[in-house]
mmCIF file of C-alpha atoms and ligand atoms in Angstrom:
data_model
loop_
_atom_site.group_PDB
_atom_site.id
_atom_site.type_symbol
_atom_site.label_atom_id
_atom_site.label_comp_id
_atom_site.label_asym_id
_atom_site.label_seq_id
_atom_site.Cartn_x
_atom_site.Cartn_y
_atom_site.Cartn_z
ATOM 1 C CA UNK A 1 -23.788 12.420 68.356
ATOM 2 C CA UNK A 2 -19.205 12.823 69.606
ATOM 3 C CA UNK A 3 -17.451 13.503 72.285
ATOM 4 C CA UNK A 4 -18.657 17.684 71.821
ATOM 5 C CA UNK A 5 -21.342 17.541 72.645
ATOM 6 C CA UNK A 6 -21.576 16.555 76.805
ATOM 7 C CA UNK A 7 -20.119 20.734 76.741
ATOM 8 C CA UNK A 8 -23.734 21.365 75.351
ATOM 9 C CA UNK A 9 -26.003 18.186 77.775
ATOM 10 C CA UNK A 10 -24.376 19.919 80.724
ATOM 11 C CA UNK A 11 -24.728 23.456 79.260
ATOM 12 C CA UNK A 12 -28.552 23.460 78.424
ATOM 13 C CA UNK A 13 -29.857 20.879 81.145
ATOM 14 C CA UNK A 14 -29.621 19.783 84.658
ATOM 15 C CA UNK A 15 -26.921 16.719 84.134
ATOM 16 C CA UNK A 16 -23.429 17.990 86.300
ATOM 17 C CA UNK A 17 -21.622 15.170 84.745
ATOM 18 C CA UNK A 18 -21.396 13.523 81.146
ATOM 19 C CA UNK A 19 -19.706 10.051 80.514
ATOM 20 C CA UNK A 20 -19.588 9.402 77.040
ATOM 21 C CA UNK A 21 -18.635 6.183 75.534
ATOM 22 C CA UNK A 22 -18.407 5.701 71.877
ATOM 23 C CA UNK A 23 -19.158 2.056 72.721
ATOM 24 C CA UNK A 24 -20.059 0.522 76.029
ATOM 25 C CA UNK A 25 -21.398 -2.697 77.341
ATOM 26 C CA UNK A 26 -24.699 -1.226 78.902
ATOM 27 C CA UNK A 27 -24.910 1.997 79.886
ATOM 28 C CA UNK A 28 -27.124 0.552 83.317
ATOM 29 C CA UNK A 29 -24.551 -1.032 83.890
ATOM 30 C CA UNK A 30 -21.621 1.510 83.798
ATOM 31 C CA UNK A 31 -24.233 3.804 86.090
ATOM 32 C CA UNK A 32 -24.104 1.197 88.643
ATOM 33 C CA UNK A 33 -19.973 0.987 88.431
ATOM 34 C CA UNK A 34 -19.757 5.496 88.835
ATOM 35 C CA UNK A 35 -22.526 5.973 91.969
ATOM 36 C CA UNK A 36 -20.229 2.790 93.809
ATOM 37 C CA UNK A 37 -17.534 5.261 95.463
ATOM 38 C CA UNK A 38 -20.275 7.996 96.253
ATOM 39 C CA UNK A 39 -18.320 10.717 95.122
ATOM 40 C CA UNK A 40 -20.170 11.392 91.924
ATOM 41 C CA UNK A 41 -21.409 14.702 90.834
ATOM 42 C CA UNK A 42 -25.581 14.721 90.338
ATOM 43 C CA UNK A 43 -27.970 14.830 87.727
ATOM 44 C CA UNK A 44 -25.048 12.731 85.828
ATOM 45 C CA UNK A 45 -25.793 10.869 82.446
ATOM 46 C CA UNK A 46 -24.144 7.774 80.437
ATOM 47 C CA UNK A 47 -24.435 7.964 77.417
ATOM 48 C CA UNK A 48 -23.507 5.692 74.576
ATOM 49 C CA UNK A 49 -23.011 6.038 70.452
ATOM 50 C CA UNK A 50 -23.270 1.987 70.312
ATOM 51 C CA UNK A 51 -24.837 -0.179 72.697
ATOM 52 C CA UNK A 52 -23.683 -3.427 72.500
ATOM 53 C CA UNK A 53 -25.114 -5.380 75.693
ATOM 54 C CA UNK A 54 -28.052 -3.079 76.837
ATOM 55 C CA UNK A 55 -30.412 -4.427 78.933
ATOM 56 C CA UNK A 56 -34.515 -4.505 79.529
ATOM 57 C CA UNK A 57 -36.873 -5.717 81.594
ATOM 58 C CA UNK A 58 -36.549 -8.840 83.389
ATOM 59 C CA UNK A 59 -33.406 -9.204 82.108
ATOM 60 C CA UNK A 60 -34.329 -9.326 78.583
ATOM 61 C CA UNK A 61 -31.632 -7.724 75.845
ATOM 62 C CA UNK A 62 -32.463 -4.103 74.366
ATOM 63 C CA UNK A 63 -31.296 -4.252 70.979
ATOM 64 C CA UNK A 64 -29.621 -0.891 69.800
ATOM 65 C CA UNK A 65 -27.875 0.456 66.536
ATOM 66 C CA UNK A 66 -26.930 2.460 65.385
ATOM 67 C CA UNK A 67 -29.197 6.148 65.631
ATOM 68 C CA UNK A 68 -30.466 4.426 68.429
ATOM 69 C CA UNK A 69 -30.405 6.914 71.837
ATOM 70 C CA UNK A 70 -29.330 4.957 75.294
ATOM 71 C CA UNK A 71 -28.102 6.554 77.858
ATOM 72 C CA UNK A 72 -28.515 6.039 82.076
ATOM 73 C CA UNK A 73 -29.402 9.129 83.848
ATOM 74 C CA UNK A 74 -28.476 8.894 87.722
ATOM 75 C CA UNK A 75 -30.210 11.260 90.316
ATOM 76 C CA UNK A 76 -29.881 11.477 93.539
ATOM 77 C CA UNK A 77 -31.290 9.428 96.523
ATOM 78 C CA UNK A 78 -34.841 10.232 95.786
ATOM 79 C CA UNK A 79 -37.530 9.891 97.575
ATOM 80 C CA UNK A 80 -40.119 8.628 94.642
ATOM 81 C CA UNK A 81 -40.198 4.935 94.852
ATOM 82 C CA UNK A 82 -38.852 2.982 91.978
ATOM 83 C CA UNK A 83 -42.782 2.114 90.304
ATOM 84 C CA UNK A 84 -43.235 5.748 90.578
ATOM 85 C CA UNK A 85 -39.928 6.782 89.685
ATOM 86 C CA UNK A 86 -40.964 4.796 86.023
ATOM 87 C CA UNK A 87 -44.306 5.932 85.796
ATOM 88 C CA UNK A 88 -43.174 9.487 85.632
ATOM 89 C CA UNK A 89 -40.115 8.897 83.584
ATOM 90 C CA UNK A 90 -42.477 7.269 80.371
ATOM 91 C CA UNK A 91 -44.976 10.287 80.679
ATOM 92 C CA UNK A 92 -42.096 12.742 80.384
ATOM 93 C CA UNK A 93 -40.332 10.732 77.366
ATOM 94 C CA UNK A 94 -44.275 10.918 75.755
ATOM 95 C CA UNK A 95 -44.255 14.563 76.851
ATOM 96 C CA UNK A 96 -41.055 15.913 74.956
ATOM 97 C CA UNK A 97 -42.381 13.567 71.956
ATOM 98 C CA UNK A 98 -44.987 15.155 71.754
ATOM 99 C CA UNK A 99 -42.920 18.494 70.499
ATOM 100 C CA UNK A 100 -40.358 15.975 68.263
ATOM 101 C CA UNK A 101 -43.115 13.934 66.399
ATOM 102 C CA UNK A 102 -46.586 14.828 65.031
ATOM 103 C CA UNK A 103 -47.854 11.955 66.513
ATOM 104 C CA UNK A 104 -48.943 11.180 69.403
ATOM 105 C CA UNK A 105 -47.532 9.452 72.099
ATOM 106 C CA UNK A 106 -48.792 6.924 74.543
ATOM 107 C CA UNK A 107 -47.712 5.014 77.809
ATOM 108 C CA UNK A 108 -48.236 1.449 78.387
ATOM 109 C CA UNK A 109 -47.448 0.315 82.322
ATOM 110 C CA UNK A 110 -45.883 0.729 83.280
ATOM 111 C CA UNK A 111 -42.430 2.032 81.676
ATOM 112 C CA UNK A 112 -42.719 1.916 78.699
ATOM 113 C CA UNK A 113 -43.970 4.608 75.088
ATOM 114 C CA UNK A 114 -45.923 3.551 72.221
ATOM 115 C CA UNK A 115 -46.196 5.903 68.871
ATOM 116 C CA UNK A 116 -48.476 4.585 65.654
ATOM 117 C CA UNK A 117 -49.487 1.580 68.441
ATOM 118 C CA UNK A 118 -46.092 0.171 68.430
ATOM 119 C CA UNK A 119 -42.874 0.774 71.325
ATOM 120 C CA UNK A 120 -40.597 3.812 70.639
ATOM 121 C CA UNK A 121 -38.737 3.922 74.647
ATOM 122 C CA UNK A 122 -38.241 1.523 77.030
ATOM 123 C CA UNK A 123 -37.112 2.613 79.980
ATOM 124 C CA UNK A 124 -35.135 0.330 83.261
ATOM 125 C CA UNK A 125 -34.896 2.526 85.722
ATOM 126 C CA UNK A 126 -32.555 0.634 88.592
ATOM 127 C CA UNK A 127 -31.212 1.645 92.792
ATOM 128 C CA UNK A 128 -28.066 -0.650 93.308
ATOM 129 C CA UNK A 129 -27.715 0.405 96.393
ATOM 130 C CA UNK A 130 -31.116 0.805 98.436
ATOM 131 C CA UNK A 131 -33.113 4.032 98.856
ATOM 132 C CA UNK A 132 -30.938 5.886 100.127
ATOM 133 C CA UNK A 133 -28.195 5.681 96.813
ATOM 134 C CA UNK A 134 -28.810 7.295 93.499
ATOM 135 C CA UNK A 135 -31.424 6.583 91.913
ATOM 136 C CA UNK A 136 -30.750 5.271 87.841
ATOM 137 C CA UNK A 137 -32.592 5.874 85.393
ATOM 138 C CA UNK A 138 -32.127 4.212 82.012
ATOM 139 C CA UNK A 139 -33.743 4.522 78.501
ATOM 140 C CA UNK A 140 -33.323 3.887 74.600
ATOM 141 C CA UNK A 141 -35.314 6.266 72.394
ATOM 142 C CA UNK A 142 -35.521 4.562 69.007
ATOM 143 C CA UNK A 143 -34.578 7.838 66.887
ATOM 144 C CA UNK A 144 -33.616 6.977 63.419
ATOM 145 C CA UNK A 145 -32.429 3.393 63.680
ATOM 146 C CA UNK A 146 -35.338 2.299 61.121
ATOM 147 C CA UNK A 147 -37.258 -1.032 62.042
ATOM 148 C CA UNK A 148 -36.087 -2.200 58.324
ATOM 149 C CA UNK A 149 -32.548 -2.989 59.968
ATOM 150 C CA UNK A 150 -34.062 -4.714 63.260
ATOM 151 C CA UNK A 151 -34.445 -8.559 63.606
ATOM 152 C CA UNK A 152 -37.866 -10.289 63.034
ATOM 153 C CA UNK A 153 -39.705 -10.627 66.493
ATOM 154 C CA UNK A 154 -38.405 -5.983 66.926
ATOM 155 C CA UNK A 155 -40.018 -5.491 63.101
ATOM 156 C CA UNK A 156 -43.125 -6.452 64.009
ATOM 157 C CA UNK A 157 -43.504 -5.056 67.997
ATOM 158 C CA UNK A 158 -41.317 -1.486 68.361
ATOM 159 C CA UNK A 159 -40.826 1.713 65.659
ATOM 160 C CA UNK A 160 -38.560 4.695 65.805
ATOM 161 C CA UNK A 161 -39.029 8.395 65.313
ATOM 162 C CA UNK A 162 -37.723 7.649 61.194
ATOM 163 C CA UNK A 163 -39.916 5.361 60.735
ATOM 164 C CA UNK A 164 -43.326 7.878 61.886
ATOM 165 C CA UNK A 165 -41.931 10.515 59.329
ATOM 166 C CA UNK A 166 -38.448 10.138 57.500
ATOM 167 C CA UNK A 167 -36.536 12.678 59.473
ATOM 168 C CA UNK A 168 -33.536 12.197 61.000
ATOM 169 C CA UNK A 169 -32.670 13.675 64.020
ATOM 170 C CA UNK A 170 -30.963 15.493 65.806
ATOM 171 C CA UNK A 171 -29.747 13.088 68.538
ATOM 172 C CA UNK A 172 -28.095 15.790 70.609
ATOM 173 C CA UNK A 173 -31.351 17.340 70.244
ATOM 174 C CA UNK A 174 -33.850 14.858 71.578
ATOM 175 C CA UNK A 175 -31.846 14.206 74.040
ATOM 176 C CA UNK A 176 -31.494 17.429 75.524
ATOM 177 C CA UNK A 177 -35.031 17.797 75.292
ATOM 178 C CA UNK A 178 -36.270 14.653 76.972
ATOM 179 C CA UNK A 179 -33.679 15.496 80.096
ATOM 180 C CA UNK A 180 -35.754 18.838 80.166
ATOM 181 C CA UNK A 181 -38.686 16.934 80.437
ATOM 182 C CA UNK A 182 -37.232 14.970 82.831
ATOM 183 C CA UNK A 183 -36.119 17.649 85.383
ATOM 184 C CA UNK A 184 -39.455 18.932 85.229
ATOM 185 C CA UNK A 185 -41.419 15.555 85.532
ATOM 186 C CA UNK A 186 -39.367 15.761 88.689
ATOM 187 C CA UNK A 187 -39.236 17.708 90.091
ATOM 188 C CA UNK A 188 -42.946 17.926 90.061
ATOM 189 C CA UNK A 189 -42.695 14.285 91.190
ATOM 190 C CA UNK A 190 -45.645 12.355 92.161
ATOM 191 C CA UNK A 191 -48.780 14.757 92.080
ATOM 192 C CA UNK A 192 -51.423 14.549 90.592
ATOM 193 C CA UNK A 193 -49.770 11.578 88.488
ATOM 194 C CA UNK A 194 -53.668 9.367 87.759
ATOM 195 C CA UNK A 195 -55.046 11.374 85.961
ATOM 196 C CA UNK A 196 -51.948 12.210 84.206
ATOM 197 C CA UNK A 197 -51.474 9.253 83.330
ATOM 198 C CA UNK A 198 -55.109 8.594 81.983
ATOM 199 C CA UNK A 199 -54.667 10.931 79.108
ATOM 200 C CA UNK A 200 -52.721 8.564 77.799
ATOM 201 C CA UNK A 201 -52.684 4.931 78.965
ATOM 202 C CA UNK A 202 -51.977 2.354 76.050
ATOM 203 C CA UNK A 203 -53.265 -0.548 78.624
ATOM 204 C CA UNK A 204 -57.782 1.347 79.758
ATOM 205 C CA UNK A 205 -60.342 -0.186 78.485
ATOM 206 C CA UNK A 206 -57.475 -2.994 76.923
ATOM 207 C CA UNK A 207 -57.945 -6.636 77.746
ATOM 208 C CA UNK A 208 -54.771 -7.360 79.694
ATOM 209 C CA UNK A 209 -53.418 -10.586 80.859
ATOM 210 C CA UNK A 210 -50.448 -10.096 82.997
ATOM 211 C CA UNK A 211 -47.846 -11.929 85.159
ATOM 212 C CA UNK A 212 -47.065 -11.095 88.677
ATOM 213 C CA UNK A 213 -45.005 -13.386 91.121
ATOM 214 C CA UNK A 214 -46.286 -16.781 89.650
ATOM 215 C CA UNK A 215 -50.261 -15.741 89.569
ATOM 216 C CA UNK A 216 -51.377 -14.656 85.743
ATOM 217 C CA UNK A 217 -53.993 -11.972 85.765
ATOM 218 C CA UNK A 218 -55.901 -11.152 83.198
ATOM 219 C CA UNK A 219 -59.101 -8.667 82.920
ATOM 220 C CA UNK A 220 -59.766 -4.895 81.753
ATOM 221 C CA UNK A 221 -57.159 -2.543 82.349
ATOM 222 C CA UNK A 222 -59.441 0.719 84.084
ATOM 223 C CA UNK A 223 -55.793 3.215 84.143
ATOM 224 C CA UNK A 224 -53.537 2.903 87.880
ATOM 225 C CA UNK A 225 -53.822 3.989 90.860
ATOM 226 C CA UNK A 226 -52.438 7.127 92.795
ATOM 227 C CA UNK A 227 -49.591 4.785 94.678
ATOM 228 C CA UNK A 228 -48.704 3.966 90.506
ATOM 229 C CA UNK A 229 -50.125 -0.043 90.069
ATOM 230 C CA UNK A 230 -52.407 -0.367 87.191
ATOM 231 C CA UNK A 231 -56.142 -1.302 88.117
ATOM 232 C CA UNK A 232 -57.949 -4.444 85.792
ATOM 233 C CA UNK A 233 -61.342 -5.609 86.672
ATOM 234 C CA UNK A 234 -61.400 -9.380 86.578
ATOM 235 C CA UNK A 235 -63.517 -12.342 86.379
ATOM 236 C CA UNK A 236 -62.777 -12.023 89.711
ATOM 237 C CA UNK A 237 -63.646 -8.541 91.001
ATOM 238 C CA UNK A 238 -60.371 -5.393 90.853
ATOM 239 C CA UNK A 239 -57.596 -6.367 91.030
ATOM 240 C CA UNK A 240 -54.620 -3.473 91.551
ATOM 241 C CA UNK A 241 -50.932 -4.648 91.185
ATOM 242 C CA UNK A 242 -47.748 -2.663 91.983
ATOM 243 C CA UNK A 243 -45.442 -5.074 90.266
ATOM 244 C CA UNK A 244 -45.900 -7.325 86.989
ATOM 245 C CA UNK A 245 -45.672 -7.677 83.553
ATOM 246 C CA UNK A 246 -48.082 -7.296 80.975
ATOM 247 C CA UNK A 247 -47.755 -10.948 78.326
ATOM 248 C CA UNK A 248 -50.124 -9.242 75.786
ATOM 249 C CA UNK A 249 -52.880 -6.959 75.774
ATOM 250 C CA UNK A 250 -56.423 -6.075 72.857
ATOM 251 C CA UNK A 251 -58.181 -3.803 72.467
ATOM 252 C CA UNK A 252 -61.836 -5.394 71.838
HETATM 253 C C1 LIG B 301 -36.618 -2.582 78.558
HETATM 254 O O1 LIG B 301 -38.107 -1.832 77.577
HETATM 255 O O2 LIG B 301 -37.378 -3.611 78.580
HETATM 256 C C2 LIG B 301 -36.473 -1.717 79.295
HETATM 257 C C3 LIG B 301 -35.259 -1.287 77.874
HETATM 258 C C4 LIG B 301 -33.953 0.324 78.290
HETATM 259 C C5 LIG B 301 -33.042 0.008 77.514
HETATM 260 C C6 LIG B 301 -31.467 1.668 78.203
HETATM 261 S S1 LIG B 301 -30.910 1.244 76.801
HETATM 262 C C7 LIG B 301 -30.151 1.902 77.626
HETATM 263 C C8 LIG B 301 -29.735 1.487 78.823
HETATM 264 N N1 LIG B 301 -28.735 1.031 79.391
HETATM 265 C C9 LIG B 301 -30.380 0.016 79.130
HETATM 266 O O3 LIG B 301 -28.764 -1.449 79.501
HETATM 267 N N2 LIG B 301 -30.635 -0.343 79.596
HETATM 268 C C10 LIG B 301 -31.084 0.685 79.287
#
């Protein structure tokens, strides 16, 4: 990744403006700042070579090392609710990875992408000005940052593309493939979401432990509804959860 890449990104994708940083705290935080005046040409991209205070879901930190791809895409006031933006983004990333690495990518509700049974990508959508303002989609993908250098807890659950096949990839090539896939996904919206999700769903058939608000729920995942809620068959009956955290899952 170098400072000359923004021109190629603008030429090859739907992004109109690139805000590139050699080092920054969080690309999502920078995107929130850029969005505030309301005059930003969209879609816009905040791209970091190194992110020093990346944020994950639920206020968790997002670990990044050299060789990881970290960016935030700002798109226009999107008619889709944030829950669907998450799912559509996960599918778009998985679709793009099909052309980048020779293993099947899976989506873990609501917004993780897995390969080889481990997390390769995390997604953090935010709408700092509510539904009428721009939607920020923060994406972190482990590309050339081999997990041998990661902290122990991450090493055991995450994976980078280089861990799969030993290949070092151009981060700009990967980024452009992801952005092109996102453009297609955003243009086609949520049509057919349920069946598209089903073909890649990591959790379907697994026994899942989830937290929704202050409720702990466990049951077998049966996919998602049209609205993007996860379906769990619990001992007390069927539950659909539009917002929850998956604490654990296991296949029998
Ligand atoms: C998660 O899995 O919890 C979501 C992780 C999202 C990380 C990305 S990296 C780029 C963008 N900037 C951030 O601070 N977070 C997102």
